Amino acid sequence: RELIRYGLKTGLKNYAAAYCTGLLLARRLLKKLEMDKAYSGQKKEVTGEIVKTETKKKTYYVNHVDQKLQPFHVILDVGIVSTSTGARVFGAMKGATDGGLDIPHNEKRLPGF
C-alpha cells in the first residue's frame, strides 16, 4: 500500500515492486540510524551491475566506505521462499543494496544473468 503513495499503482507483486520495497527499506533504515548521508546508495541510473569496494582486505557491497562509519551489513535470509534465478526476493535484495545497505551477493541470481 505504501508504494501506491509513491506512484506505483499497479503490479504490486512483481520484481519491480520488490525492488522498490527493498530501496524504501534501505533508505528508511539508514535514515533512522543517521547513516543516510554517509551511504546514499545509487545516484545514477540503476543497472544490474554489482558495486564493490575493497578496504583493508574486506569487500563491501556499497559505493564507498566512510572511514568513521562502517556500512550497515545485512545477511539475506530467504526462509522458505523459492530461490530460483530472478525471484522477487532477489529484487528486494537488489533494491536494498542500491539503497546503501551492504548485502553480500552474486549477480548471477538477478534476472538477465
GROMACS .gro file of N, CA and C in nm:
model
  339
    1ARG      N    1   0.082  -0.120   0.000
    1ARG     CA    2   0.000   0.000   0.000
    1ARG      C    3   0.086   0.126   0.000
    2GLU      N    4   0.199   0.115   0.060
    2GLU     CA    5   0.284   0.233   0.068
    2GLU      C    6   0.341   0.273  -0.068
    3LEU      N    7   0.364   0.175  -0.154
    3LEU     CA    8   0.416   0.206  -0.288
    3LEU      C    9   0.315   0.287  -0.369
    4ILE      N   10   0.187   0.272  -0.339
    4ILE     CA   11   0.084   0.348  -0.410
    4ILE      C   12   0.103   0.498  -0.385
    5ARG      N   13   0.143   0.533  -0.263
    5ARG     CA   14   0.167   0.676  -0.232
    5ARG      C   15   0.283   0.734  -0.311
    6TYR      N   16   0.374   0.648  -0.355
    6TYR     CA   17   0.489   0.693  -0.432
    6TYR      C   18   0.467   0.681  -0.582
    7GLY      N   19   0.346   0.648  -0.624
    7GLY     CA   20   0.313   0.649  -0.765
    7GLY      C   21   0.305   0.513  -0.833
    8LEU      N   22   0.337   0.406  -0.764
    8LEU     CA   23   0.327   0.272  -0.822
    8LEU      C   24   0.187   0.220  -0.796
    9LYS      N   25   0.101   0.226  -0.898
    9LYS     CA   26  -0.040   0.197  -0.878
    9LYS      C   27  -0.078   0.053  -0.913
   10THR      N   28  -0.008  -0.008  -1.006
   10THR     CA   29  -0.041  -0.145  -1.046
   10THR      C   30   0.083  -0.233  -1.037
   11GLY      N   31   0.063  -0.361  -1.039
   11GLY     CA   32   0.175  -0.454  -1.038
   11GLY      C   33   0.251  -0.454  -0.907
   12LEU      N   34   0.180  -0.465  -0.796
   12LEU     CA   35   0.244  -0.457  -0.665
   12LEU      C   36   0.305  -0.589  -0.620
   13LYS      N   37   0.300  -0.692  -0.705
   13LYS     CA   38   0.356  -0.821  -0.668
   13LYS      C   39   0.459  -0.868  -0.771
   14ASN      N   40   0.523  -0.776  -0.840
   14ASN     CA   41   0.622  -0.815  -0.939
   14ASN      C   42   0.763  -0.777  -0.893
   15TYR      N   43   0.861  -0.805  -0.977
   15TYR     CA   44   1.002  -0.782  -0.944
   15TYR      C   45   1.028  -0.633  -0.918
   16ALA      N   46   0.969  -0.546  -0.998
   16ALA     CA   47   0.991  -0.402  -0.983
   16ALA      C   48   0.937  -0.352  -0.848
   17ALA      N   49   0.823  -0.402  -0.807
   17ALA     CA   50   0.766  -0.363  -0.677
   17ALA      C   51   0.854  -0.414  -0.563
   18ALA      N   52   0.909  -0.534  -0.579
   18ALA     CA   53   1.000  -0.588  -0.477
   18ALA      C   54   1.126  -0.501  -0.468
   19TYR      N   55   1.177  -0.458  -0.584
   19TYR     CA   56   1.293  -0.370  -0.586
   19TYR      C   57   1.263  -0.239  -0.513
   20CYS      N   58   1.149  -0.180  -0.542
   20CYS     CA   59   1.109  -0.054  -0.477
   20CYS      C   60   1.094  -0.071  -0.327
   21THR      N   61   1.041  -0.184  -0.284
   21THR     CA   62   1.026  -0.211  -0.141
   21THR      C   63   1.162  -0.221  -0.074
   22GLY      N   64   1.257  -0.291  -0.136
   22GLY     CA   65   1.392  -0.301  -0.082
   22GLY      C   66   1.461  -0.166  -0.074
   23LEU      N   67   1.442  -0.084  -0.175
   23LEU     CA   68   1.500   0.050  -0.178
   23LEU      C   69   1.441   0.136  -0.066
   24LEU      N   70   1.311   0.130  -0.050
   24LEU     CA   71   1.243   0.205   0.056
   24LEU      C   72   1.291   0.159   0.194
   25LEU      N   73   1.304   0.030   0.212
   25LEU     CA   74   1.352  -0.026   0.339
   25LEU      C   75   1.493   0.025   0.371
   26ALA      N   76   1.581   0.021   0.274
   26ALA     CA   77   1.720   0.063   0.297
   26ALA      C   78   1.727   0.211   0.334
   27ARG      N   79   1.656   0.294   0.261
   27ARG     CA   80   1.663   0.438   0.289
   27ARG      C   81   1.605   0.471   0.426
   28ARG      N   82   1.498   0.404   0.464
   28ARG     CA   83   1.438   0.429   0.597
   28ARG      C   84   1.529   0.384   0.709
   29LEU      N   85   1.590   0.267   0.693
   29LEU     CA   86   1.680   0.215   0.796
   29LEU      C   87   1.801   0.306   0.814
   30LEU      N   88   1.863   0.345   0.703
   30LEU     CA   89   1.980   0.431   0.712
   30LEU      C   90   1.945   0.569   0.769
   31LYS      N   91   1.828   0.620   0.737
   31LYS     CA   92   1.786   0.748   0.792
   31LYS      C   93   1.763   0.737   0.943
   32LYS      N   94   1.702   0.627   0.986
   32LYS     CA   95   1.675   0.607   1.128
   32LYS      C   96   1.805   0.597   1.208
   33LEU      N   97   1.907   0.535   1.150
   33LEU     CA   98   2.036   0.519   1.216
   33LEU      C   99   2.131   0.637   1.190
   34GLU      N  100   2.080   0.739   1.119
   34GLU     CA  101   2.157   0.858   1.082
   34GLU      C  102   2.282   0.823   1.001
   35MET      N  103   2.267   0.726   0.912
   35MET     CA  104   2.374   0.686   0.822
   35MET      C  105   2.342   0.722   0.677
   36ASP      N  106   2.229   0.789   0.655
   36ASP     CA  107   2.185   0.817   0.519
   36ASP      C  108   2.274   0.915   0.444
   37LYS      N  109   2.345   1.001   0.513
   37LYS     CA  110   2.435   1.095   0.446
   37LYS      C  111   2.563   1.025   0.401
   38ALA      N  112   2.615   0.932   0.483
   38ALA     CA  113   2.738   0.861   0.450
   38ALA      C  114   2.717   0.758   0.340
   39TYR      N  115   2.601   0.691   0.340
   39TYR     CA  116   2.572   0.586   0.243
   39TYR      C  117   2.444   0.622   0.168
   40SER      N  118   2.461   0.696   0.060
   40SER     CA  119   2.345   0.746  -0.013
   40SER      C  120   2.291   0.648  -0.115
   41GLY      N  121   2.362   0.540  -0.145
   41GLY     CA  122   2.314   0.443  -0.242
   41GLY      C  123   2.344   0.487  -0.384
   42GLN      N  124   2.271   0.429  -0.480
   42GLN     CA  125   2.291   0.460  -0.621
   42GLN      C  126   2.240   0.599  -0.652
   43LYS      N  127   2.323   0.680  -0.716
   43LYS     CA  128   2.280   0.815  -0.753
   43LYS      C  129   2.254   0.826  -0.902
   44LYS      N  130   2.313   0.735  -0.979
   44LYS     CA  131   2.293   0.739  -1.123
   44LYS      C  132   2.189   0.636  -1.164
   45GLU      N  133   2.176   0.615  -1.293
   45GLU     CA  134   2.079   0.518  -1.342
   45GLU      C  135   2.110   0.379  -1.288
   46VAL      N  136   2.008   0.310  -1.247
   46VAL     CA  137   2.026   0.178  -1.188
   46VAL      C  138   2.050   0.076  -1.298
   47THR      N  139   2.156  -0.003  -1.281
   47THR     CA  140   2.187  -0.110  -1.375
   47THR      C  141   2.196  -0.240  -1.295
   48GLY      N  142   2.219  -0.349  -1.361
   48GLY     CA  143   2.233  -0.477  -1.293
   48GLY      C  144   2.374  -0.498  -1.241
   49GLU      N  145   2.459  -0.398  -1.256
   49GLU     CA  146   2.598  -0.408  -1.217
   49GLU      C  147   2.614  -0.411  -1.065
   50ILE      N  148   2.701  -0.498  -1.017
   50ILE     CA  149   2.728  -0.511  -0.875
   50ILE      C  150   2.837  -0.412  -0.836
   51VAL      N  151   2.810  -0.333  -0.734
   51VAL     CA  152   2.905  -0.234  -0.685
   51VAL      C  153   2.982  -0.295  -0.569
   52LYS      N  154   3.116  -0.291  -0.577
   52LYS     CA  155   3.200  -0.345  -0.470
   52LYS      C  156   3.308  -0.245  -0.435
   53THR      N  157   3.342  -0.238  -0.308
   53THR     CA  158   3.453  -0.157  -0.261
   53THR      C  159   3.538  -0.245  -0.170
   54GLU      N  160   3.667  -0.250  -0.197
   54GLU     CA  161   3.756  -0.330  -0.113
   54GLU      C  162   3.839  -0.237  -0.025
   55THR      N  163   3.832  -0.261   0.106
   55THR     CA  164   3.905  -0.182   0.204
   55THR      C  165   3.963  -0.275   0.308
   56LYS      N  166   4.092  -0.264   0.330
   56LYS     CA  167   4.159  -0.344   0.434
   56LYS      C  168   4.124  -0.493   0.425
   57LYS      N  169   4.141  -0.551   0.308
   57LYS     CA  170   4.119  -0.694   0.282
   57LYS      C  171   3.974  -0.737   0.304
   58LYS      N  172   3.880  -0.646   0.301
   58LYS     CA  173   3.740  -0.679   0.318
   58LYS      C  174   3.660  -0.619   0.203
   59THR      N  175   3.566  -0.693   0.150
   59THR     CA  176   3.483  -0.646   0.040
   59THR      C  177   3.349  -0.599   0.094
   60TYR      N  178   3.312  -0.475   0.057
   60TYR     CA  179   3.182  -0.419   0.093
   60TYR      C  180   3.103  -0.397  -0.035
   61TYR      N  181   2.974  -0.418  -0.030
   61TYR     CA  182   2.889  -0.403  -0.148
   61TYR      C  183   2.818  -0.267  -0.145
   62VAL      N  184   2.896  -0.160  -0.130
   62VAL     CA  185   2.848  -0.023  -0.133
   62VAL      C  186   2.943   0.058  -0.221
   63ASN      N  187   2.902   0.181  -0.260
   63ASN     CA  188   2.984   0.264  -0.347
   63ASN      C  189   3.117   0.302  -0.284
   64HIS      N  190   3.115   0.343  -0.160
   64HIS     CA  191   3.237   0.382  -0.090
   64HIS      C  192   3.219   0.350   0.058
   65VAL      N  193   3.330   0.347   0.130
   65VAL     CA  194   3.325   0.318   0.273
   65VAL      C  195   3.370   0.441   0.349
   66ASP      N  196   3.282   0.492   0.434
   66ASP     CA  197   3.315   0.605   0.519
   66ASP      C  198   3.413   0.558   0.626
   67GLN      N  199   3.520   0.634   0.648
   67GLN     CA  200   3.623   0.592   0.743
   67GLN      C  201   3.574   0.592   0.888
   68LYS      N  202   3.479   0.677   0.920
   68LYS     CA  203   3.428   0.686   1.057
   68LYS      C  204   3.313   0.589   1.084
   69LEU      N  205   3.240   0.555   0.980
   69LEU     CA  206   3.116   0.480   0.996
   69LEU      C  207   3.114   0.361   0.900
   70GLN      N  208   3.118   0.239   0.954
   70GLN     CA  209   3.114   0.120   0.869
   70GLN      C  210   2.976   0.105   0.806
   71PRO      N  211   2.966   0.045   0.687
   71PRO     CA  212   2.834   0.025   0.626
   71PRO      C  213   2.750  -0.073   0.707
   72PHE      N  214   2.620  -0.060   0.696
   72PHE     CA  215   2.527  -0.148   0.766
   72PHE      C  216   2.526  -0.281   0.693
   73HIS      N  217   2.577  -0.385   0.756
   73HIS     CA  218   2.592  -0.518   0.695
   73HIS      C  219   2.467  -0.601   0.719
   74VAL      N  220   2.413  -0.660   0.615
   74VAL     CA  221   2.290  -0.737   0.621
   74VAL      C  222   2.313  -0.875   0.560
   75ILE      N  223   2.259  -0.977   0.622
   75ILE     CA  224   2.262  -1.112   0.565
   75ILE      C  225   2.120  -1.145   0.519
   76LEU      N  226   2.107  -1.185   0.394
   76LEU     CA  227   1.976  -1.218   0.338
   76LEU      C  228   1.934  -1.358   0.384
   77ASP      N  229   1.823  -1.366   0.454
   77ASP     CA  230   1.765  -1.493   0.496
   77ASP      C  231   1.633  -1.508   0.423
   78VAL      N  232   1.627  -1.597   0.326
   78VAL     CA  233   1.508  -1.609   0.244
   78VAL      C  234   1.404  -1.703   0.303
   79GLY      N  235   1.441  -1.779   0.404
   79GLY     CA  236   1.344  -1.869   0.464
   79GLY      C  237   1.300  -1.977   0.368
   80ILE      N  238   1.169  -1.993   0.351
   80ILE     CA  239   1.119  -2.099   0.263
   80ILE      C  240   1.079  -2.046   0.125
   81VAL      N  241   1.116  -1.923   0.094
   81VAL     CA  242   1.085  -1.865  -0.037
   81VAL      C  243   1.169  -1.933  -0.144
   82SER      N  244   1.111  -1.957  -0.259
   82SER     CA  245   1.183  -2.017  -0.371
   82SER      C  246   1.297  -1.926  -0.414
   83THR      N  247   1.416  -1.982  -0.430
   83THR     CA  248   1.532  -1.900  -0.466
   83THR      C  249   1.578  -1.926  -0.609
   84SER      N  250   1.485  -1.936  -0.700
   84SER     CA  251   1.521  -1.951  -0.840
   84SER      C  252   1.573  -1.817  -0.892
   85THR      N  253   1.652  -1.823  -0.996
   85THR     CA  254   1.709  -1.702  -1.053
   85THR      C  255   1.598  -1.606  -1.096
   86GLY      N  256   1.609  -1.481  -1.055
   86GLY     CA  257   1.510  -1.380  -1.089
   86GLY      C  258   1.393  -1.374  -0.994
   87ALA      N  259   1.398  -1.445  -0.882
   87ALA     CA  260   1.288  -1.443  -0.786
   87ALA      C  261   1.274  -1.304  -0.724
   88ARG      N  262   1.154  -1.272  -0.680
   88ARG     CA  263   1.127  -1.139  -0.625
   88ARG      C  264   1.211  -1.108  -0.502
   89VAL      N  265   1.249  -1.210  -0.426
   89VAL     CA  266   1.330  -1.186  -0.307
   89VAL      C  267   1.465  -1.125  -0.346
   90PHE      N  268   1.515  -1.160  -0.464
   90PHE     CA  269   1.639  -1.101  -0.510
   90PHE      C  270   1.618  -0.959  -0.562
   91GLY      N  271   1.496  -0.929  -0.606
   91GLY     CA  272   1.463  -0.792  -0.643
   91GLY      C  273   1.466  -0.701  -0.522
   92ALA      N  274   1.410  -0.749  -0.410
   92ALA     CA  275   1.412  -0.672  -0.286
   92ALA      C  276   1.556  -0.655  -0.237
   93MET      N  277   1.637  -0.761  -0.251
   93MET     CA  278   1.777  -0.753  -0.210
   93MET      C  279   1.854  -0.650  -0.294
   94LYS      N  280   1.830  -0.650  -0.425
   94LYS     CA  281   1.899  -0.555  -0.513
   94LYS      C  282   1.855  -0.412  -0.481
   95GLY      N  283   1.728  -0.392  -0.450
   95GLY     CA  284   1.680  -0.259  -0.411
   95GLY      C  285   1.746  -0.212  -0.283
   96ALA      N  286   1.757  -0.302  -0.185
   96ALA     CA  287   1.821  -0.266  -0.059
   96ALA      C  288   1.970  -0.237  -0.078
   97THR      N  289   2.035  -0.312  -0.166
   97THR     CA  290   2.177  -0.287  -0.196
   97THR      C  291   2.193  -0.153  -0.265
   98ASP      N  292   2.109  -0.124  -0.363
   98ASP     CA  293   2.115   0.005  -0.431
   98ASP      C  294   2.078   0.120  -0.338
   99GLY      N  295   2.005   0.090  -0.232
   99GLY     CA  296   1.968   0.190  -0.133
   99GLY      C  297   2.080   0.223  -0.035
  100GLY      N  298   2.187   0.143  -0.033
  100GLY     CA  299   2.301   0.175   0.052
  100GLY      C  300   2.336   0.072   0.157
  101LEU      N  301   2.267  -0.043   0.159
  101LEU     CA  302   2.299  -0.147   0.256
  101LEU      C  303   2.407  -0.240   0.198
  102ASP      N  304   2.488  -0.296   0.285
  102ASP     CA  305   2.594  -0.388   0.246
  102ASP      C  306   2.541  -0.531   0.257
  103ILE      N  307   2.502  -0.589   0.143
  103ILE     CA  308   2.448  -0.725   0.140
  103ILE      C  309   2.536  -0.808   0.045
  104PRO      N  310   2.612  -0.904   0.097
  104PRO     CA  311   2.693  -0.988   0.009
  104PRO      C  312   2.603  -1.069  -0.084
  105HIS      N  313   2.634  -1.066  -0.213
  105HIS     CA  314   2.552  -1.139  -0.310
  105HIS      C  315   2.630  -1.161  -0.439
  106ASN      N  316   2.570  -1.236  -0.528
  106ASN     CA  317   2.627  -1.266  -0.658
  106ASN      C  318   2.527  -1.224  -0.765
  107GLU      N  319   2.574  -1.156  -0.866
  107GLU     CA  320   2.483  -1.104  -0.969
  107GLU      C  321   2.417  -1.214  -1.051
  108LYS      N  322   2.463  -1.337  -1.041
  108LYS     CA  323   2.405  -1.446  -1.119
  108LYS      C  324   2.263  -1.481  -1.075
  109ARG      N  325   2.221  -1.436  -0.960
  109ARG     CA  326   2.085  -1.462  -0.912
  109ARG      C  327   1.986  -1.355  -0.958
  110LEU      N  328   2.035  -1.247  -1.017
  110LEU     CA  329   1.948  -1.141  -1.065
  110LEU      C  330   1.898  -1.174  -1.205
  111PRO      N  331   1.784  -1.123  -1.248
  111PRO     CA  332   1.734  -1.156  -1.382
  111PRO      C  333   1.827  -1.102  -1.490
  112GLY      N  334   1.839  -1.178  -1.597
  112GLY     CA  335   1.923  -1.137  -1.709
  112GLY      C  336   2.062  -1.196  -1.707
  113PHE      N  337   2.095  -1.273  -1.605
  113PHE     CA  338   2.228  -1.333  -1.596
  113PHE      C  339   2.220  -1.484  -1.610
   0.00000   0.00000   0.00000
